[in-house]
CSV table of C-alpha atoms and ligand atoms in Angstrom, one decimal:
chain,number,residue,atom,x,y,z
I,1,UNK,CA,32.3,-7.5,33.0
I,2,UNK,CA,35.6,-5.9,31.5
I,3,UNK,CA,37.6,-3.3,34.4
I,4,UNK,CA,38.5,-1.4,31.4
I,5,UNK,CA,34.8,-0.7,29.5
I,6,UNK,CA,32.7,-1.2,32.6
I,7,UNK,CA,31.1,-3.3,29.6
I,8,UNK,CA,30.0,-7.1,28.9
I,9,UNK,CA,31.8,-9.6,27.7
I,10,UNK,CA,30.6,-10.8,25.1
I,11,UNK,CA,32.1,-14.9,24.5
I,12,UNK,CA,31.6,-16.8,20.8
I,13,UNK,CA,33.0,-20.3,20.3
I,14,UNK,CA,34.5,-19.9,17.2
I,15,UNK,CA,36.6,-17.8,15.1
I,16,UNK,CA,36.0,-17.9,11.6
I,17,UNK,CA,33.9,-15.3,9.2
I,18,UNK,CA,31.1,-15.6,10.8
I,19,UNK,CA,32.4,-14.4,14.6
I,20,UNK,CA,35.4,-11.9,12.0
I,21,UNK,CA,31.8,-9.2,11.5
I,22,UNK,CA,29.9,-9.8,14.7
I,23,UNK,CA,33.7,-8.8,15.9
I,24,UNK,CA,33.9,-6.1,13.9
I,25,UNK,CA,30.2,-5.1,14.5
I,26,UNK,CA,31.2,-5.4,18.2
I,27,UNK,CA,34.0,-2.7,17.8
I,28,UNK,CA,31.3,-0.3,18.0
I,29,UNK,CA,30.0,-0.9,20.2
I,30,UNK,CA,32.3,-0.4,22.3
I,31,UNK,CA,32.8,-4.5,22.9
I,32,UNK,CA,36.0,-6.1,21.9
I,33,UNK,CA,34.7,-10.0,21.7
I,34,UNK,CA,36.5,-12.7,23.1
I,35,UNK,CA,37.4,-16.1,21.1
I,36,UNK,CA,37.3,-19.9,21.4
I,37,UNK,CA,39.7,-20.1,17.8
I,38,UNK,CA,41.3,-23.6,16.5
I,39,UNK,CA,43.9,-22.3,15.2
I,40,UNK,CA,46.1,-18.1,15.6
I,41,UNK,CA,45.2,-18.4,11.7
I,42,UNK,CA,41.1,-18.2,12.3
I,43,UNK,CA,39.8,-15.7,10.7
I,44,UNK,CA,38.7,-13.5,13.8
I,45,UNK,CA,42.1,-14.9,15.6
I,46,UNK,CA,43.9,-12.9,13.0
I,47,UNK,CA,41.9,-9.2,14.4
I,48,UNK,CA,40.6,-10.1,17.5
I,49,UNK,CA,42.8,-9.5,20.8
I,50,UNK,CA,41.4,-11.2,23.2
I,51,UNK,CA,41.5,-15.0,21.6
I,52,UNK,CA,41.3,-18.1,23.3
I,53,UNK,CA,43.1,-21.5,21.5
I,54,UNK,CA,41.4,-24.6,22.2
I,55,UNK,CA,38.7,-27.2,21.3
I,56,UNK,CA,35.1,-26.2,20.8
I,57,UNK,CA,34.9,-30.3,21.4
I,58,UNK,CA,36.6,-30.1,24.6
I,59,UNK,CA,34.5,-29.3,27.4
I,60,UNK,CA,37.8,-28.0,30.0
I,61,UNK,CA,38.2,-25.4,27.1
I,62,UNK,CA,35.3,-24.3,26.9
I,63,UNK,CA,35.1,-23.9,30.4
I,64,UNK,CA,37.9,-22.0,30.7
I,65,UNK,CA,37.1,-20.1,27.7
I,66,UNK,CA,33.8,-19.5,29.8
I,67,UNK,CA,34.9,-17.9,32.2
I,68,UNK,CA,34.8,-14.7,32.7
I,69,UNK,CA,32.0,-14.0,29.8
I,70,UNK,CA,29.1,-12.5,30.6
I,71,UNK,CA,27.5,-14.3,27.7
I,72,UNK,CA,28.9,-16.9,25.3
I,73,UNK,CA,27.5,-17.3,22.2
I,74,UNK,CA,28.9,-19.5,18.9
I,75,UNK,CA,29.5,-19.4,15.3
I,76,UNK,CA,28.8,-22.8,14.4
I,77,UNK,CA,26.6,-25.4,15.9
I,78,UNK,CA,29.0,-27.6,15.9
I,79,UNK,CA,29.3,-27.4,20.1
I,80,UNK,CA,28.4,-31.6,21.1
I,81,UNK,CA,24.8,-30.8,23.0
I,82,UNK,CA,26.0,-31.9,26.8
I,83,UNK,CA,28.8,-29.5,26.5
I,84,UNK,CA,26.3,-26.8,26.5
I,85,UNK,CA,24.1,-28.6,28.6
I,86,UNK,CA,27.0,-28.8,31.0
I,87,UNK,CA,28.4,-24.4,31.0
I,88,UNK,CA,24.7,-23.7,31.8
I,89,UNK,CA,25.2,-26.1,34.9
I,90,UNK,CA,28.5,-24.6,35.8
I,91,UNK,CA,26.9,-21.0,35.6
I,92,UNK,CA,27.0,-19.9,32.2
I,93,UNK,CA,25.4,-17.4,31.1
I,94,UNK,CA,24.8,-19.7,27.2
I,95,UNK,CA,22.6,-17.7,23.9
I,96,UNK,CA,21.2,-19.0,22.1
I,97,UNK,CA,20.8,-22.0,25.2
I,98,UNK,CA,21.1,-25.4,24.7
I,99,UNK,CA,17.1,-25.8,24.5
I,100,UNK,CA,17.0,-24.2,21.9
I,101,UNK,CA,20.1,-25.0,19.6
I,102,UNK,CA,19.2,-28.7,19.3
I,103,UNK,CA,17.3,-27.8,17.2
I,104,UNK,CA,19.6,-26.5,14.4
I,105,UNK,CA,22.5,-29.2,15.5
I,106,UNK,CA,20.1,-31.9,15.2
I,107,UNK,CA,17.3,-32.0,11.9
I,108,UNK,CA,15.4,-34.6,13.6
I,109,UNK,CA,14.4,-32.9,16.4
I,110,UNK,CA,13.9,-29.6,14.6
I,111,UNK,CA,11.2,-31.9,12.1
I,112,UNK,CA,10.4,-33.1,15.0
I,113,UNK,CA,9.6,-29.8,17.0
I,114,UNK,CA,8.6,-27.7,14.1
I,115,UNK,CA,6.0,-30.4,12.6
I,116,UNK,CA,4.5,-30.6,16.3
I,117,UNK,CA,4.3,-26.4,15.8
I,118,UNK,CA,2.6,-26.9,13.2
I,119,UNK,CA,5.1,-24.9,10.9
I,120,UNK,CA,4.7,-26.0,7.2
I,121,UNK,CA,8.1,-28.9,6.8
I,122,UNK,CA,8.5,-31.2,3.7
I,123,UNK,CA,7.3,-34.9,4.6
I,124,UNK,CA,9.7,-36.5,6.4
I,125,UNK,CA,10.8,-39.8,8.2
I,126,UNK,CA,13.7,-40.6,10.8
I,127,UNK,CA,15.3,-44.0,8.7
I,128,UNK,CA,16.9,-46.1,11.7
I,129,UNK,CA,17.2,-49.1,8.8
I,130,UNK,CA,16.4,-49.8,4.8
I,131,UNK,CA,13.1,-51.2,5.5
I,132,UNK,CA,11.8,-46.9,6.7
I,133,UNK,CA,13.2,-45.6,3.8
I,134,UNK,CA,12.1,-48.1,0.9
I,135,UNK,CA,8.9,-47.1,3.1
I,136,UNK,CA,9.0,-43.9,2.3
I,137,UNK,CA,10.1,-43.7,-0.5
I,138,UNK,CA,6.9,-46.1,-1.6
I,139,UNK,CA,4.9,-43.5,0.3
I,140,UNK,CA,6.6,-40.2,-0.9
I,141,UNK,CA,7.8,-41.4,-4.4
I,142,UNK,CA,11.4,-41.7,-5.7
I,143,UNK,CA,13.9,-39.6,-5.7
I,144,UNK,CA,13.8,-39.5,-1.8
I,145,UNK,CA,16.4,-36.8,-0.1
I,146,UNK,CA,18.4,-38.6,2.6
I,147,UNK,CA,20.1,-36.4,5.3
I,148,UNK,CA,22.8,-37.1,8.1
I,149,UNK,CA,20.5,-36.0,11.3
I,150,UNK,CA,24.1,-34.4,12.6
I,151,UNK,CA,26.7,-32.5,11.5
I,152,UNK,CA,26.0,-31.6,8.2
I,153,UNK,CA,26.8,-28.2,5.9
I,154,UNK,CA,26.8,-26.7,2.3
I,155,UNK,CA,24.9,-29.9,1.5
I,156,UNK,CA,27.7,-32.2,2.5
I,157,UNK,CA,25.1,-34.6,4.7
I,158,UNK,CA,22.9,-34.3,1.7
I,159,UNK,CA,22.1,-36.8,-0.5
I,160,UNK,CA,19.7,-37.6,-3.0
I,161,UNK,CA,18.9,-41.0,-3.8
I,162,UNK,CA,17.2,-43.2,-6.6
I,163,UNK,CA,16.5,-46.0,-4.6
I,164,UNK,CA,17.7,-48.1,-1.0
I,165,UNK,CA,20.8,-50.1,-3.4
I,166,UNK,CA,21.7,-46.7,-4.0
I,167,UNK,CA,21.3,-45.3,-0.2
I,168,UNK,CA,23.4,-48.7,0.7
I,169,UNK,CA,26.6,-46.8,1.5
I,170,UNK,CA,25.4,-44.2,3.9
I,171,UNK,CA,22.3,-46.5,5.5
I,172,UNK,CA,25.6,-48.9,6.1
I,173,UNK,CA,27.6,-45.8,8.0
I,174,UNK,CA,25.8,-45.7,10.8
I,175,UNK,CA,24.9,-42.0,10.2
I,176,UNK,CA,21.4,-41.1,12.0
I,177,UNK,CA,19.6,-40.2,9.9
I,178,UNK,CA,15.7,-38.4,8.3
I,179,UNK,CA,14.4,-38.7,4.7
I,180,UNK,CA,12.7,-36.1,3.1
I,181,UNK,CA,10.5,-36.7,0.0
I,182,UNK,CA,12.0,-34.2,-3.0
I,183,UNK,CA,10.0,-31.5,-2.8
I,184,UNK,CA,9.6,-29.4,-6.3
I,185,UNK,CA,11.9,-26.2,-5.2
I,186,UNK,CA,10.3,-22.7,-7.7
I,187,UNK,CA,13.0,-21.3,-5.3
I,188,UNK,CA,15.0,-20.7,-2.5
I,189,UNK,CA,14.3,-18.2,0.5
I,190,UNK,CA,15.3,-17.1,3.4
I,191,UNK,CA,13.7,-15.3,6.6
I,192,UNK,CA,16.2,-13.9,8.7
I,193,UNK,CA,14.9,-12.5,12.0
I,194,UNK,CA,17.0,-11.8,15.7
I,195,UNK,CA,15.2,-12.3,19.7
I,196,UNK,CA,16.4,-11.0,22.4
I,197,UNK,CA,16.9,-12.8,26.2
I,198,UNK,CA,14.1,-10.2,26.3
I,199,UNK,CA,11.8,-12.1,24.2
I,200,UNK,CA,11.6,-8.6,21.0
I,201,UNK,CA,12.0,-9.8,18.1
I,202,UNK,CA,12.7,-7.9,14.7
I,203,UNK,CA,12.4,-8.7,10.7
I,204,UNK,CA,15.0,-7.9,7.9
I,205,UNK,CA,13.3,-8.2,4.6
I,206,UNK,CA,12.9,-12.4,3.1
I,207,UNK,CA,15.8,-12.8,1.0
I,208,UNK,CA,16.1,-15.6,-2.0
I,209,UNK,CA,19.4,-17.4,-1.3
I,210,UNK,CA,20.4,-18.5,-5.0
I,211,UNK,CA,21.9,-21.9,-4.5
I,212,UNK,CA,24.2,-23.7,-6.5
I,213,UNK,CA,25.7,-26.3,-7.0
I,214,UNK,CA,24.7,-27.0,-3.0
I,215,UNK,CA,26.4,-23.5,-1.9
I,216,UNK,CA,24.4,-19.9,-1.9
I,217,UNK,CA,26.7,-18.1,-4.7
I,218,UNK,CA,23.6,-15.0,-4.4
I,219,UNK,CA,21.0,-13.3,-2.0
I,220,UNK,CA,18.7,-10.8,-2.9
I,221,UNK,CA,17.5,-8.5,-1.0
I,222,UNK,CA,14.1,-8.5,-1.3
I,223,UNK,CA,12.9,-11.5,-2.3
I,224,UNK,CA,11.9,-10.6,-6.4
I,225,UNK,CA,8.5,-10.3,-6.8
I,226,UNK,CA,7.7,-12.0,-3.6
I,227,UNK,CA,4.1,-11.8,-2.8
I,228,UNK,CA,3.8,-9.5,-0.1
I,229,UNK,CA,1.9,-11.4,2.3
I,230,UNK,CA,3.4,-15.0,1.7
I,231,UNK,CA,6.5,-12.7,2.6
I,232,UNK,CA,5.2,-11.5,5.8
I,233,UNK,CA,4.1,-14.7,6.6
I,234,UNK,CA,7.4,-15.9,6.0
I,235,UNK,CA,8.9,-13.8,8.7
I,236,UNK,CA,6.0,-14.3,11.0
I,237,UNK,CA,6.8,-18.1,11.0
I,238,UNK,CA,10.1,-16.8,11.8
I,239,UNK,CA,9.4,-15.2,15.3
I,240,UNK,CA,7.6,-17.4,15.8
I,241,UNK,CA,9.3,-20.4,15.7
I,242,UNK,CA,11.7,-17.5,17.6
I,243,UNK,CA,9.7,-17.2,20.4
I,244,UNK,CA,8.4,-21.3,20.8
I,245,UNK,CA,11.8,-22.6,20.7
I,246,UNK,CA,12.9,-19.9,22.9
I,247,UNK,CA,16.7,-18.5,20.8
I,248,UNK,CA,17.7,-15.5,21.6
I,249,UNK,CA,20.1,-14.0,19.0
I,250,UNK,CA,19.9,-14.7,15.3
I,251,UNK,CA,17.7,-17.0,13.3
I,252,UNK,CA,17.7,-18.0,10.2
I,253,UNK,CA,14.7,-19.8,8.8
I,254,UNK,CA,16.0,-21.1,5.4
I,255,UNK,CA,12.4,-21.4,3.5
I,256,UNK,CA,12.0,-23.6,0.1
I,257,UNK,CA,9.2,-21.5,-2.0
I,258,UNK,CA,7.0,-24.6,-4.0
I,259,UNK,CA,4.3,-24.0,-5.9
I,260,UNK,CA,1.1,-24.6,-2.6
I,261,UNK,CA,3.6,-22.1,-0.6
I,262,UNK,CA,6.4,-22.0,1.7
I,263,UNK,CA,8.2,-25.1,3.2
I,264,UNK,CA,11.0,-25.1,6.1
I,265,UNK,CA,14.4,-26.4,5.2
I,266,UNK,CA,16.6,-26.1,8.2
I,267,UNK,CA,17.2,-23.3,10.9
I,268,UNK,CA,20.2,-21.5,12.0
I,269,UNK,CA,20.7,-19.6,15.3
I,270,UNK,CA,23.7,-17.8,15.0
I,271,UNK,CA,24.4,-15.0,12.0
I,272,UNK,CA,24.4,-16.3,8.3
I,273,UNK,CA,25.0,-16.0,5.6
I,274,UNK,CA,21.7,-14.6,3.7
I,275,UNK,CA,21.5,-11.7,6.0
I,276,UNK,CA,25.7,-11.0,5.0
I,277,UNK,CA,23.3,-8.1,3.2
I,278,UNK,CA,22.4,-6.7,6.1
I,279,UNK,CA,26.0,-5.2,7.3
I,280,UNK,CA,25.5,-2.5,3.9
I,281,UNK,CA,21.7,-3.1,3.1
I,282,UNK,CA,19.9,-2.2,6.4
I,283,UNK,CA,19.9,0.5,9.1
I,284,UNK,CA,21.4,-3.0,11.8
I,285,UNK,CA,23.5,-5.0,10.3
I,286,UNK,CA,23.1,-9.0,11.3
I,287,UNK,CA,26.4,-8.8,13.2
I,288,UNK,CA,25.2,-5.9,15.3
I,289,UNK,CA,22.0,-7.1,16.2
I,290,UNK,CA,23.3,-10.8,17.5
I,291,UNK,CA,25.6,-8.4,19.5
I,292,UNK,CA,22.7,-6.6,21.3
I,293,UNK,CA,20.1,-10.2,20.8
I,294,UNK,CA,22.3,-11.7,23.2
I,295,UNK,CA,23.6,-9.1,25.8
I,296,UNK,CA,19.0,-8.6,25.7
I,297,UNK,CA,19.6,-4.5,24.5
I,298,UNK,CA,17.1,-3.8,22.2
I,299,UNK,CA,17.5,-4.0,19.3
I,300,UNK,CA,17.8,-1.9,16.3
I,301,UNK,CA,16.0,-1.0,13.6
I,302,UNK,CA,16.4,-3.9,10.0
I,303,UNK,CA,15.5,-0.7,7.5
I,304,UNK,CA,16.6,-1.9,4.0
I,305,UNK,CA,18.9,1.9,3.3
I,306,UNK,CA,17.9,1.4,-0.1
I,307,UNK,CA,15.2,-0.3,-2.7
I,308,UNK,CA,17.9,-3.6,-4.0
I,309,UNK,CA,20.6,-5.2,-2.2
I,310,UNK,CA,22.7,-8.2,-3.2
I,311,UNK,CA,25.2,-10.1,-1.8
I,312,UNK,CA,27.7,-12.8,-3.8
I,313,UNK,CA,29.5,-14.7,-2.0
I,314,UNK,CA,33.4,-14.7,-3.4
I,315,UNK,CA,34.3,-19.4,-3.5
I,316,UNK,CA,38.1,-20.0,-4.0
I,317,UNK,CA,38.2,-21.0,-7.4
I,318,UNK,CA,40.2,-24.3,-9.0
I,319,UNK,CA,43.2,-25.6,-7.1
I,320,UNK,CA,45.4,-24.1,-9.7
I,321,UNK,CA,43.5,-20.1,-9.8
I,322,UNK,CA,45.2,-19.9,-6.7
I,323,UNK,CA,45.1,-15.6,-5.4
I,324,UNK,CA,48.2,-15.3,-7.2
I,325,UNK,CA,49.0,-11.7,-7.0
I,326,UNK,CA,45.5,-10.9,-4.6
I,327,UNK,CA,46.7,-7.5,-3.9
I,328,UNK,CA,46.6,-6.5,-7.5
I,329,UNK,CA,42.6,-7.4,-8.1
I,330,UNK,CA,41.7,-6.3,-4.7
I,331,UNK,CA,43.2,-2.7,-7.2
I,332,UNK,CA,41.3,-3.3,-9.3
I,333,UNK,CA,38.4,-4.3,-8.4
I,334,UNK,CA,38.2,-1.4,-6.5
I,335,UNK,CA,39.5,0.8,-9.6
I,336,UNK,CA,36.1,-0.6,-11.3
I,337,UNK,CA,33.3,-0.8,-8.4
I,338,UNK,CA,33.8,2.1,-6.5
I,339,UNK,CA,30.4,1.2,-4.4
I,340,UNK,CA,30.5,-2.3,-4.0
I,341,UNK,CA,31.4,-3.6,-0.4
I,342,UNK,CA,34.5,-5.5,-0.4
I,343,UNK,CA,34.3,-8.3,2.1
I,344,UNK,CA,37.5,-10.7,2.9
I,345,UNK,CA,37.6,-13.0,5.7
I,346,UNK,CA,41.4,-13.5,6.1
I,347,UNK,CA,41.1,-17.1,4.3
I,348,UNK,CA,43.4,-19.2,2.4
I,349,UNK,CA,41.6,-19.2,-1.9
I,350,UNK,CA,41.1,-23.8,-1.2
I,351,UNK,CA,37.9,-24.9,-4.3
I,352,UNK,CA,34.7,-23.9,-3.4
I,353,UNK,CA,35.5,-22.3,0.0
I,354,UNK,CA,33.6,-18.8,1.2
I,355,UNK,CA,36.2,-16.7,1.4
I,356,UNK,CA,34.3,-13.7,1.2
I,357,UNK,CA,31.3,-11.9,-0.4
I,358,UNK,CA,30.8,-8.9,-2.1
I,359,UNK,CA,28.0,-6.6,-1.2
I,360,UNK,CA,25.8,-4.2,-4.2
I,361,UNK,CA,23.3,-1.0,-3.6
I,362,UNK,CA,21.0,0.2,-6.1
I,363,UNK,CA,17.5,0.2,-7.5
I,364,UNK,CA,17.6,-2.9,-10.4
I,365,UNK,CA,17.0,-6.6,-9.5
I,366,UNK,CA,18.7,-7.4,-12.2
I,367,UNK,CA,21.4,-4.6,-13.0
I,368,UNK,CA,22.2,-5.0,-9.1
I,369,UNK,CA,22.6,-9.0,-9.5
I,370,UNK,CA,24.6,-8.7,-12.2
I,371,UNK,CA,27.8,-6.0,-11.1
I,372,UNK,CA,27.6,-8.2,-8.3
I,373,UNK,CA,28.0,-10.9,-10.5
I,374,UNK,CA,30.9,-9.4,-12.2
I,375,UNK,CA,32.8,-7.7,-9.7
I,376,UNK,CA,32.5,-11.7,-7.3
I,377,UNK,CA,33.9,-13.4,-10.8
I,378,UNK,CA,36.9,-11.0,-11.8
I,379,UNK,CA,38.0,-11.0,-7.3
I,380,UNK,CA,38.3,-15.2,-7.8
I,381,UNK,CA,39.1,-15.9,-11.0
I,382,UNK,CA,40.3,-12.5,-12.6
I,383,UNK,CA,40.6,-11.5,-16.2
I,384,UNK,CA,39.5,-14.4,-19.1
I,385,UNK,CA,40.7,-13.4,-21.4
Z,1,LIG,P1,22.7,-28.1,4.7
Z,1,LIG,O1,22.6,-28.7,6.3
Z,1,LIG,O2,24.2,-28.8,4.5
Z,1,LIG,O3,23.0,-27.2,4.5
Z,1,LIG,P2,20.5,-28.8,3.6
Z,1,LIG,O4,19.9,-29.6,4.4
Z,1,LIG,O5,19.7,-27.2,3.8
Z,1,LIG,O6,22.0,-29.1,3.7
Z,1,LIG,O7,20.1,-29.0,2.2
Z,1,LIG,C1,21.0,-29.0,1.0
Z,1,LIG,C2,20.4,-27.9,-0.1
Z,1,LIG,O8,19.9,-29.3,-0.6
Z,1,LIG,C3,19.0,-27.5,0.1
Z,1,LIG,O9,19.9,-26.3,0.3
Z,1,LIG,C4,18.6,-28.3,-1.7
Z,1,LIG,O10,18.6,-27.5,-2.4
Z,1,LIG,C5,18.5,-29.8,-1.5
Z,1,LIG,N1,17.7,-30.3,-0.6
Z,1,LIG,C6,17.8,-29.7,1.1
Z,1,LIG,N2,16.1,-30.9,1.5
Z,1,LIG,C7,15.5,-31.3,0.4
Z,1,LIG,C8,14.1,-31.8,-0.2
Z,1,LIG,N3,13.1,-31.6,0.8
Z,1,LIG,N4,13.8,-31.7,-1.4
Z,1,LIG,C9,13.9,-30.8,-2.8
Z,1,LIG,N5,15.8,-30.0,-2.6
Z,1,LIG,C10,16.1,-30.9,-0.8
């Protein structure tokens, strides 16, 4: 409890943009997030007052951080699993708990558990040897999608391989691997929900996530032309996964839409890029909802505020287009798109890095998409003569 406010202390491990936006939402609830930051330059360390510098891989640092927190939650899933267990053994209130988080940390564990629950997944297998991969490829057909069980993000740790030979380096690297059939993806969707420790659930509309080179560039809410029944099915699936796995906080279920229906790609148990649109696009943002859920408060309404919301990520451009004059660009952006909302994360513009996002609302999907894309492109690249 914070003696000054009489309110519980929420600690978030990690101080990137997710913590930064959670902090922003927490402020309105009378909270001030405590964060465990790698560096004083982390996005949240720049804006929060209760910053603990430390290494999320160090149990000592995690223990020191958890002291005085009423609940400990996360802006990434990279805290070693055994450390999470140790914190719980110490008596820390870790939300989501380690037994749920495991399925967002380890794709092999996730596939095993979801398959056991009867949740539709791509065909998959654990790969411990070249023979495993050869047999699987012979079974499902090449190419095969090879994945590192742990540690991947934004497509790093995912390899589409045409043969066992093409996978030689990955196989030799000693990484724990799984293989999946290469799904014929019509488009990618995300069903994002929140679940409180008490078990209350709330689902946002299902969105389409538009990908380029394995990175999400745009999120369209709701997913255009998605059949109502399929949308409801996706929401129910996400709520069911959360209940079965005992997830608390935000759960994002990344889905592939295929001719045969939906299959689950992966799970994230934290605020997720596919729900940044909820800040302006719904009554309760994912960040506020995450705070409510981990504190076991009743959840807020996930109802949309506009027929269409589009979020476009701001991805750092090539190294030579550094944000010279970013301040000037922000100025022009605001003049040109007074109704597009800008979120900058306080990061350096490195190539491919998510440095911010923009959100546009409206009535017509194509118009809103074009507006969001133009605004994002201007901010990252400036005027193209
Ligand atoms: P990460 O954890 O790095 O985000 P994902 O498992 O989400 O990795 O995979 C990244 C991307 O690779 C997905 O968004 C999708 O486009 C593609 N992908 C992943 N798994 C498959 C699959 N089984 N079939 C086809 N494409 C896939």
